[in-house]
Amino acid sequence: MKRCFVLIALALSGVFSGCQPPAQEPRSEDALPVLEANIQGTADWTKGAMIAAADPRAVDAGLSILSAGGSAIDAAIAVHAVLGLVEPQSSGIGGGAFMLYYDRASGETTVFDGRETAPMTADKNLFMQDGAPLDFVSAWQSGLSVGTPSTVALYGRAHEFAGRADWASLFVPAISLAETGFVVSPRLSDFLASDRFRTVSRLDDHPVSAAYFYPLGQPLAAGTVRDNPAYGQTLRAIADRGIEGFYNLDVARAIAEVVAEPPLPGRLDIKDIMSYEVKVRAPLCGAWRTYEICSAPPPSSGGVVQNMIPNLYDRLLPAEASDADRLRAFVDAQRLTYADRDHYVADGDQVQVPADDLIDPAYLDARAGEVFAPSAFPRPGDPGRALGRGSMVGMWGQDQTVDSPGTTHISIIDQDGNAVAMTATIESPFGNARMVNGFLLNNELTDFAFLPEKATLPLANAPAAGKRPRSSMSPTLVFDDAGQIHLVTGSPGGSSIVAYVAKTLLGVLAWGDTPQEVAESANIIARGQTVRVEVSRQGGPEAARILRELGYTVAESQGEISGVHTILVTDQGLLGGADPRREGVAVALE
Ligand code: GLU
């Protein structure tokens, strides 16, 4: 049975102490409900609770929900609603998400697939114009790229499943910050002030977005206070009316109208929006060493890639391994995995995706024998042939879809030992740049392959009506040999998420790093022929040198866009890690 909480004044709690004085107090009849501390842990869970996410104000919001007795799911919704305000470049209610929820009492993990969908009028030529694919920036900024916003539906489905707190209370911190104003962070301000970004983002082209992000033509400066009453109003409607506060004719019409604006108007319509459904799925899990690794199944790549990389790594490692051997095994495991995921992973409800085959130990044994020379372009393997079921590699043409960074990751363990790993996105920074009712719309459909065929073969990830684009997002939970939750992690970063999260798994579980050490270490991304090495971080220059000596083509990166947020369960309690490349923190509940 759901418990509702006594409502008191949260605004007095000091949660928002980083803000300037409110520009305007909410009207008294609108006064926000607030939560009373009511921590009730399960007797056999003694490790405490923790939240790791991309902004301290969002983490505080989640902690306030936990301390009032809310569950990990309740806290995740509160955290994300705040992120949509203070980190609008990364995610929000105009986008989508994948959430893994582990329920300690039952031992079950459930996946909420809140991936955006293509309009029912879309076909495989969504991004084709006059026989050629659109360039990425034109597609990104077009109405064509907007998928059905799905995050609020995910909030609703997840809360119905295992929420304990009163629904309306989850939006209190975000509404309060939206109405009184939040302090603009350096990262948000830097994005807006970057000329390079401004020329591609087109936030300026949309009067509502321009007025919000560039008041008087100037980018919001770090340290200044920005309110967003329209977002506050949207959240109040959701708080009052449940998800119908979002999925209703007025909001759907407002979204559809903005999508239909030039350039390249999209066809997402009211029906697409009103009929959106979250898919509740089983996680894709596999064994690795003494652990079980679980992540989201297709259309996410998470379950496939986060099982393939550690397992291939072990198979590629010689018995007496040096540092160079470990590096090479990590790079080759990625190269094999990326080639497979680029070829096979797509929306499994619309096309056949051999997800279980790709992580089958017999296939992994065979695949580990196919390492490509450092100078070669890695090709996909053939799980069908390896498993004696008839070749499947020729089923699809070769796909090299890119995706770009605009995402966030939330990791939570609550006071009962339940866990949430949630990665949420609007795809590119500031999504589609079109703002409606206080939030930005996504450009998630650019995660589809633009060219629907290659050499006459269709691509698994080609657009289609109602289809969900392939995602790199890898919200991941790892369990120990007793089936207990051991690690919660995930990251933003476009297709590099695959590498960022795999580094975290190997770093913590194989190389003995703490979550913070691994977050700070250099990222190494091996998709295709080139290995990108983050030389601006510890270990990067040395890794680049070794890989060059081994014959790989190395591209030096001066900074990556990971935002890994991790919680590790240790004998002593919870150990968090927050990626220094973003503005996040990992905080334990006092
Ligand atoms: N849209 C991408 C995906 O779903 C994520 C983009 C990002 O992480 O920045 O894979």
XYZ file of C-alpha atoms and ligand atoms in Angstrom:
600
model
C 0.000 0.000 0.000
C 1.289 3.460 -0.810
C 2.012 5.820 2.024
C 1.386 9.530 1.696
C 3.491 11.970 3.597
C 2.642 14.787 5.879
C 3.116 18.076 4.070
C 5.227 20.740 5.650
C 7.369 23.587 4.296
C 10.330 22.322 2.250
C 11.346 25.810 1.238
C 12.544 26.254 4.810
C 14.665 23.128 4.749
C 17.786 24.783 3.380
C 17.868 22.469 0.404
C 18.065 25.491 -1.852
C 20.620 27.426 0.126
C 22.788 27.863 -2.996
C 20.156 30.104 -4.583
C 19.731 33.833 -4.501
C 16.645 35.120 -2.698
C 13.496 34.190 -4.585
C 12.501 36.657 -7.282
C 8.884 36.089 -6.435
C 7.259 33.986 -3.730
C 4.713 31.475 -4.987
C 1.163 32.624 -4.235
C 0.034 31.278 -0.894
C -2.840 29.219 -2.317
C -0.216 27.521 -4.499
C 2.079 26.837 -1.577
C 4.039 23.710 -2.208
C 3.575 20.531 -0.233
C 6.652 19.518 1.675
C 8.044 16.383 3.261
C 8.722 15.307 6.785
C 11.670 13.123 7.668
C 10.547 9.526 7.946
C 13.446 7.203 7.272
C 12.457 3.559 7.421
C 15.187 1.240 6.276
C 14.731 -2.490 5.958
C 16.193 -4.187 8.991
C 18.615 -6.311 6.991
C 20.028 -3.483 4.872
C 22.716 -1.724 6.840
C 24.651 0.073 4.138
C 22.648 3.291 3.999
C 21.473 5.259 0.987
C 23.230 7.339 -1.651
C 22.509 9.352 -4.773
C 25.005 10.202 -7.524
C 23.839 12.585 -10.239
C 24.902 15.533 -12.333
C 23.957 18.458 -10.074
C 24.054 18.935 -6.276
C 20.614 20.556 -6.244
C 19.116 17.545 -7.964
C 20.891 15.209 -5.549
C 19.571 17.267 -2.606
C 16.058 16.981 -3.999
C 16.386 13.203 -4.169
C 17.871 12.994 -0.676
C 14.949 15.000 0.709
C 12.584 12.448 -0.817
C 14.598 9.538 0.595
C 14.769 11.094 4.026
C 10.994 11.412 3.985
C 10.763 7.659 3.402
C 10.513 7.707 -0.371
C 11.937 4.890 -2.477
C 14.755 4.922 -5.028
C 12.146 5.386 -7.749
C 10.576 8.336 -5.954
C 13.994 9.910 -5.528
C 14.933 9.331 -9.171
C 11.843 11.204 -10.354
C 12.572 14.118 -8.031
C 16.243 14.208 -9.082
C 15.392 14.120 -12.741
C 12.698 16.789 -12.518
C 15.341 19.132 -11.060
C 17.948 18.154 -13.659
C 15.472 19.118 -16.389
C 15.628 22.625 -14.970
C 19.238 23.139 -13.896
C 20.875 20.961 -16.570
C 18.567 21.631 -19.545
C 21.362 20.925 -22.025
C 21.328 17.244 -21.060
C 17.814 15.960 -20.482
C 14.316 16.872 -19.463
C 10.653 16.050 -19.826
C 10.848 16.731 -23.557
C 13.025 13.620 -23.981
C 13.247 9.990 -22.931
C 15.071 7.607 -20.606
C 15.847 4.057 -19.608
C 15.488 3.127 -15.938
C 16.587 -0.094 -14.242
C 14.962 -0.699 -10.884
C 16.178 -3.395 -8.491
C 13.728 -4.367 -5.793
C 15.640 -5.857 -2.907
C 12.695 -7.617 -1.275
C 11.884 -9.667 -4.374
C 15.358 -9.687 -5.882
C 13.801 -8.671 -9.217
C 15.147 -6.084 -11.642
C 12.736 -4.306 -13.967
C 13.494 -2.075 -16.926
C 11.313 0.883 -17.821
C 11.922 1.662 -21.472
C 10.888 5.279 -21.911
C 12.571 5.634 -25.288
C 11.071 8.166 -27.677
C 9.203 6.819 -30.697
C 9.080 7.915 -34.333
C 5.729 9.291 -35.523
C 3.322 6.746 -36.998
C 3.686 8.569 -40.316
C 7.479 8.075 -40.407
C 9.138 5.659 -42.803
C 12.672 4.536 -43.562
C 13.351 7.715 -45.532
C 12.784 10.027 -42.563
C 16.158 11.748 -43.017
C 16.524 11.349 -46.779
C 16.124 14.423 -48.976
C 16.350 14.147 -52.756
C 17.972 10.739 -52.525
C 20.700 11.762 -50.050
C 20.836 11.698 -46.253
C 20.563 15.035 -44.469
C 23.710 16.263 -42.760
C 23.632 15.780 -38.993
C 23.200 19.435 -38.023
C 20.286 19.982 -40.429
C 18.586 16.846 -39.175
C 19.275 17.733 -35.542
C 17.710 21.141 -35.895
C 14.773 20.002 -37.998
C 11.295 19.131 -36.790
C 11.932 15.673 -38.241
C 14.206 14.670 -35.382
C 11.674 15.045 -32.567
C 10.470 11.762 -31.069
C 7.511 11.402 -28.732
C 8.498 12.867 -25.363
C 8.361 9.932 -23.009
C 10.009 10.800 -19.715
C 6.801 11.771 -17.917
C 5.189 8.490 -18.969
C 8.223 6.713 -17.500
C 7.853 8.674 -14.242
C 4.226 7.542 -14.078
C 4.834 3.886 -14.860
C 7.791 3.582 -12.496
C 5.971 5.339 -9.657
C 2.948 3.122 -10.114
C 5.294 0.122 -9.950
C 7.290 0.916 -6.833
C 6.758 4.495 -5.758
C 6.019 5.010 -2.083
C 5.911 8.758 -1.778
C 2.945 10.882 -2.672
C 3.265 11.611 -6.412
C 2.801 15.370 -6.088
C 5.548 15.612 -3.485
C 8.126 14.396 -6.031
C 7.854 17.608 -8.001
C 8.057 20.003 -5.054
C 11.799 20.680 -5.228
C 11.756 21.245 -9.006
C 8.661 23.451 -8.906
C 10.111 25.499 -6.103
C 13.402 26.022 -7.953
C 11.630 26.782 -11.226
C 9.456 29.415 -9.610
C 11.992 31.052 -7.346
C 14.919 30.670 -9.722
C 18.094 28.591 -9.761
C 21.704 29.656 -9.982
C 23.083 29.082 -13.481
C 26.017 26.665 -13.376
C 29.351 27.251 -15.143
C 28.776 24.298 -17.483
C 25.399 25.568 -18.674
C 26.791 29.047 -19.078
C 29.890 27.830 -20.954
C 27.748 25.989 -23.472
C 25.643 29.078 -24.119
C 28.645 31.383 -24.371
C 30.552 29.179 -26.810
C 30.472 30.716 -30.289
C 31.131 27.350 -31.812
C 28.178 25.854 -30.047
C 25.956 28.828 -30.797
C 26.430 28.511 -34.538
C 25.204 24.928 -34.567
C 22.689 24.893 -31.722
C 20.231 27.370 -33.304
C 18.790 28.169 -29.877
C 18.819 31.730 -31.200
C 16.481 30.843 -34.046
C 13.622 29.965 -31.751
C 12.216 33.041 -30.043
C 11.144 31.185 -26.885
C 14.488 29.403 -26.482
C 16.417 32.574 -27.335
C 14.521 34.630 -24.750
C 15.093 31.975 -22.107
C 18.771 31.233 -22.695
C 19.901 34.589 -24.114
C 17.932 37.255 -22.257
C 18.697 40.635 -23.916
C 20.777 38.694 -26.409
C 23.391 37.683 -23.825
C 24.051 34.103 -22.723
C 22.960 33.313 -19.182
C 25.998 33.965 -17.020
C 27.240 31.548 -14.388
C 26.091 32.600 -10.925
C 23.038 34.519 -12.063
C 19.548 33.389 -11.157
C 17.159 32.120 -13.808
C 13.558 31.220 -13.140
C 11.364 29.128 -15.413
C 7.719 29.729 -14.492
C 6.503 27.827 -17.555
C 8.350 24.699 -16.396
C 6.957 25.232 -12.906
C 3.450 25.388 -14.337
C 3.961 22.257 -16.418
C 5.215 20.371 -13.359
C 2.318 21.646 -11.256
C -0.087 20.195 -13.828
C 1.778 16.856 -13.707
C 1.839 16.940 -9.904
C -1.909 17.658 -9.745
C -3.196 15.465 -12.544
C -0.657 12.697 -12.891
C 0.755 12.016 -16.326
C -2.460 13.359 -17.888
C -1.137 16.735 -16.793
C 1.360 16.214 -19.635
C -0.299 13.807 -22.056
C -3.351 15.948 -22.763
C -4.664 17.768 -25.795
C -3.334 21.186 -24.822
C 0.252 20.081 -24.194
C 0.240 17.662 -27.146
C -1.023 20.404 -29.443
C 1.621 22.837 -28.193
C 4.368 20.243 -28.856
C 3.004 19.267 -32.278
C 2.811 22.917 -33.337
C 6.429 23.572 -32.450
C 7.534 20.362 -34.189
C 5.695 21.492 -37.318
C 7.665 24.747 -37.512
C 10.381 25.139 -40.151
C 13.109 24.295 -40.916
C 12.065 20.878 -42.204
C 8.836 20.546 -40.230
C 8.274 17.236 -38.451
C 5.107 15.171 -38.435
C 4.912 14.117 -34.807
C 1.246 14.656 -34.052
C -1.165 14.766 -31.171
C -2.049 11.092 -31.560
C 1.599 10.042 -31.426
C 2.043 11.977 -28.220
C -1.181 10.950 -26.498
C -0.742 7.267 -27.283
C 2.871 6.913 -26.075
C 3.495 3.793 -23.999
C 6.390 2.907 -21.736
C 7.571 -0.657 -22.272
C 8.260 -2.625 -19.116
C 10.945 -5.151 -19.939
C 13.210 -7.715 -18.334
C 16.834 -6.569 -18.077
C 19.470 -8.182 -20.270
C 21.823 -9.903 -17.838
C 24.905 -12.040 -18.231
C 27.534 -13.694 -16.071
C 31.022 -12.258 -15.790
C 33.543 -13.653 -13.312
C 31.617 -13.927 -10.034
C 29.202 -11.175 -11.027
C 25.975 -10.756 -12.922
C 25.852 -7.657 -15.116
C 22.405 -6.319 -15.994
C 21.556 -3.417 -18.252
C 18.780 -2.322 -20.577
C 17.834 -4.572 -23.513
C 17.264 -3.301 -27.073
C 16.577 -0.695 -28.267
C 19.304 0.138 -25.750
C 22.753 -1.286 -26.433
C 23.447 -1.463 -22.681
C 22.826 -5.127 -21.906
C 24.631 -6.315 -25.009
C 27.727 -4.142 -24.813
C 28.254 -4.103 -21.060
C 28.279 -7.896 -21.079
C 30.313 -8.300 -24.243
C 33.210 -6.004 -23.335
C 34.166 -7.474 -19.920
C 33.711 -11.031 -21.211
C 35.769 -10.458 -24.356
C 38.361 -8.639 -22.252
C 38.861 -11.742 -20.107
C 39.113 -13.975 -23.149
C 41.710 -11.699 -24.760
C 43.918 -11.381 -21.693
C 47.019 -13.618 -21.537
C 47.598 -15.533 -18.307
C 50.540 -13.344 -17.266
C 49.188 -9.962 -18.277
C 51.185 -6.746 -18.376
C 49.656 -3.249 -18.387
C 50.034 -3.203 -22.169
C 48.182 -6.533 -22.420
C 45.331 -5.164 -20.337
C 45.110 -2.065 -22.487
C 45.147 -4.047 -25.690
C 42.483 -6.451 -24.412
C 40.242 -3.518 -23.422
C 40.684 -1.874 -26.826
C 40.130 -5.058 -28.834
C 37.109 -6.040 -26.733
C 35.603 -2.659 -27.558
C 36.407 -2.887 -31.259
C 34.687 -6.263 -31.551
C 31.735 -5.123 -29.474
C 31.132 -1.821 -31.249
C 31.180 -3.584 -34.617
C 28.525 -6.031 -33.424
C 26.336 -3.520 -31.722
C 26.475 -1.139 -34.716
C 25.327 -3.989 -36.910
C 22.700 -5.779 -34.851
C 21.221 -3.590 -32.131
C 17.995 -1.749 -32.884
C 14.385 -1.777 -31.725
C 13.776 -5.470 -30.964
C 10.021 -4.960 -31.139
C 10.341 -4.161 -34.840
C 13.361 -6.087 -36.049
C 15.077 -9.273 -34.968
C 17.937 -8.454 -32.572
C 20.074 -11.431 -31.468
C 20.743 -9.861 -28.060
C 20.963 -13.154 -26.126
C 23.148 -14.712 -28.825
C 25.608 -11.821 -28.706
C 26.296 -12.452 -25.022
C 26.179 -16.243 -25.248
C 29.506 -17.635 -23.907
C 29.888 -19.847 -27.005
C 29.585 -16.810 -29.276
C 31.952 -14.805 -27.086
C 34.507 -17.629 -27.343
C 34.251 -17.533 -31.118
C 34.226 -13.747 -31.327
C 37.359 -13.457 -29.176
C 39.170 -15.396 -31.891
C 38.340 -12.763 -34.480
C 40.470 -9.866 -33.232
C 41.264 -7.486 -36.081
C 44.729 -6.178 -36.797
C 45.152 -2.687 -35.325
C 45.035 -1.145 -38.798
C 41.917 -3.057 -39.910
C 38.341 -1.876 -39.710
C 36.517 -4.220 -37.307
C 33.622 -6.077 -38.929
C 30.603 -7.575 -37.200
C 30.689 -11.211 -36.161
C 28.099 -13.860 -36.926
C 26.424 -15.194 -33.778
C 24.071 -17.298 -35.923
C 26.928 -19.209 -37.470
C 28.887 -19.477 -34.218
C 25.860 -20.962 -32.475
C 24.992 -23.288 -35.332
C 21.772 -21.555 -36.286
C 22.560 -20.344 -39.777
C 24.404 -17.205 -40.728
C 22.857 -13.890 -39.679
C 25.509 -11.328 -40.525
C 24.118 -10.713 -44.018
C 20.739 -9.829 -42.580
C 21.705 -6.147 -42.328
C 23.881 -3.631 -44.119
C 26.764 -1.858 -42.390
C 25.685 0.917 -40.030
C 27.873 3.715 -38.693
C 25.272 5.953 -37.139
C 26.732 8.697 -34.983
C 25.046 10.169 -31.982
C 26.050 13.242 -30.091
C 26.167 14.104 -26.434
C 23.257 15.513 -24.447
C 22.390 13.120 -21.675
C 22.612 12.560 -17.913
C 22.896 9.598 -15.566
C 21.430 9.061 -12.080
C 22.505 6.251 -9.701
C 20.590 5.635 -6.470
C 20.576 3.121 -3.645
C 17.844 3.776 -1.120
C 17.657 3.070 2.604
C 16.077 -0.344 1.907
C 18.797 -1.420 -0.506
C 16.672 -0.929 -3.635
C 18.550 0.569 -6.563
C 17.885 2.722 -9.610
C 20.147 3.284 -12.605
C 18.510 5.811 -14.903
C 20.017 7.404 -17.991
C 17.915 10.205 -19.459
C 18.417 12.187 -22.629
C 17.249 14.764 -25.107
C 20.049 13.499 -27.443
C 22.209 16.479 -28.543
C 23.039 19.381 -26.212
C 19.747 21.322 -25.727
C 18.035 18.638 -27.804
C 16.160 20.033 -30.729
C 16.539 23.634 -29.437
C 12.770 24.130 -29.652
C 11.246 25.028 -26.313
C 7.645 24.568 -25.327
C 5.944 25.018 -21.941
C 9.327 25.521 -20.253
C 11.140 22.447 -21.594
C 13.227 21.600 -24.644
C 12.169 19.014 -27.189
C 14.483 16.133 -28.023
C 16.170 15.290 -31.320
C 16.326 11.592 -30.433
C 15.329 10.378 -33.882
C 18.786 11.335 -35.142
C 19.878 8.142 -33.350
C 18.350 6.259 -36.283
C 20.517 5.400 -39.276
C 19.955 8.187 -41.807
C 20.709 5.953 -44.782
C 18.136 3.156 -44.553
C 20.162 0.780 -46.713
C 23.793 0.022 -47.440
C 24.689 -1.879 -50.598
C 20.997 -2.824 -51.043
C 20.794 -4.369 -47.569
C 18.430 -2.727 -45.082
C 19.861 -1.432 -41.799
C 18.505 -2.776 -38.513
C 18.364 0.735 -37.109
C 16.629 2.397 -40.065
C 13.671 4.616 -39.132
C 10.117 3.243 -39.257
C 6.680 4.172 -37.967
C 6.459 4.005 -34.177
C 9.992 2.601 -33.956
C 12.421 3.417 -31.133
C 15.896 4.509 -32.249
C 18.868 2.498 -31.034
C 20.446 3.923 -27.903
C 23.947 3.703 -26.465
C 22.617 4.437 -23.001
C 23.770 1.775 -20.544
C 22.200 2.152 -17.118
C 23.837 -0.804 -15.379
C 23.451 -2.822 -12.183
C 25.986 -5.426 -11.092
C 25.169 -8.172 -8.597
C 27.628 -10.232 -6.548
C 27.777 -14.005 -6.291
C 25.129 -13.948 -3.570
C 22.803 -12.020 -5.870
C 23.207 -8.837 -3.826
C 23.423 -5.411 -5.422
C 27.102 -4.499 -5.811
C 27.421 -1.616 -8.270
C 25.136 0.966 -9.867
C 26.470 2.986 -12.769
C 25.916 4.646 -16.134
C 26.977 7.677 -18.160
C 26.034 10.134 -20.866
C 28.285 10.565 -23.885
C 26.610 9.478 -27.119
C 28.044 6.299 -28.585
C 31.073 6.691 -26.296
C 28.807 5.722 -23.386
C 29.635 2.142 -24.357
C 33.323 2.747 -23.586
C 32.807 5.034 -20.566
C 30.623 2.531 -18.726
C 32.792 -0.461 -19.681
C 35.834 1.395 -18.300
C 33.918 1.833 -15.057
C 33.009 -1.851 -14.798
C 36.546 -3.029 -15.488
C 38.135 -0.222 -13.465
C 36.202 -0.966 -10.307
C 35.695 -4.717 -10.616
C 38.861 -5.881 -12.382
C 41.530 -3.230 -11.802
C 40.650 -2.361 -8.206
C 40.011 1.366 -8.666
C 37.514 3.223 -6.514
C 34.487 4.678 -8.322
C 36.046 8.131 -8.013
C 39.447 7.028 -9.317
C 37.943 5.354 -12.335
C 35.737 8.372 -13.071
C 38.834 10.569 -13.059
C 40.937 8.290 -15.229
C 41.436 8.744 -18.974
C 38.711 7.508 -21.282
C 39.665 5.248 -24.176
C 37.141 4.761 -26.952
C 37.792 2.143 -29.633
C 34.967 2.281 -32.165
C 36.065 1.540 -35.709
C 39.591 2.014 -36.928
C 40.780 4.784 -34.636
C 41.310 4.604 -30.888
C 40.498 7.878 -29.144
C 42.541 8.449 -25.999
C 41.871 11.220 -23.513
C 45.408 12.484 -23.033
C 44.346 15.318 -20.742
C 43.612 12.846 -17.936
C 45.735 10.641 -15.753
C 46.989 7.609 -17.626
C 46.049 9.059 -21.026
C 49.487 9.984 -22.468
C 50.955 6.640 -21.390
C 48.027 4.722 -22.905
C 48.362 6.669 -26.166
C 52.070 5.849 -26.352
C 51.548 2.139 -25.692
C 48.720 1.865 -28.203
C 50.795 3.598 -30.888
C 53.637 1.185 -30.235
C 51.176 -1.679 -30.639
C 50.256 -0.314 -34.059
C 46.871 1.306 -33.393
C 45.857 4.596 -34.962
C 45.446 6.889 -31.992
C 43.498 10.137 -31.952
C 44.328 12.285 -28.947
C 41.365 13.812 -27.180
C 41.818 16.797 -24.893
C 38.652 16.044 -22.972
C 35.777 13.629 -23.068
C 32.136 14.167 -22.229
C 31.531 11.295 -19.870
C 29.363 11.887 -16.823
C 29.728 8.599 -15.005
C 27.897 8.385 -11.696
C 28.596 5.261 -9.695
C 27.712 3.707 -6.358
C 29.705 0.722 -5.107
C 28.547 -1.406 -2.194
C 31.483 -2.291 0.062
C 31.759 -4.040 3.422
C 32.084 -0.624 5.015
C 29.118 0.961 3.260
C 28.470 2.823 0.013
C 31.261 4.388 -2.009
C 30.290 6.935 -4.648
C 31.983 8.407 -7.689
C 31.042 11.493 -9.676
C 32.640 12.371 -12.984
C 34.783 15.516 -12.697
C 33.996 16.379 -16.327
C 30.508 17.407 -15.235
C 29.103 19.101 -12.148
C 27.799 16.080 -10.300
C 28.216 14.741 -6.798
C 27.665 11.459 -4.991
C 26.137 12.051 -1.568
C 25.135 9.612 1.161
C 21.961 10.141 3.132
C 22.925 11.328 6.614
N 20.935 9.801 -27.685
C 22.020 9.012 -27.268
C 21.600 7.591 -27.003
O 20.486 7.342 -26.648
C 22.648 9.533 -26.032
C 23.298 10.802 -26.282
C 24.245 11.156 -25.204
O 24.590 10.377 -24.384
O 24.682 12.255 -25.154
O 22.392 6.736 -27.115
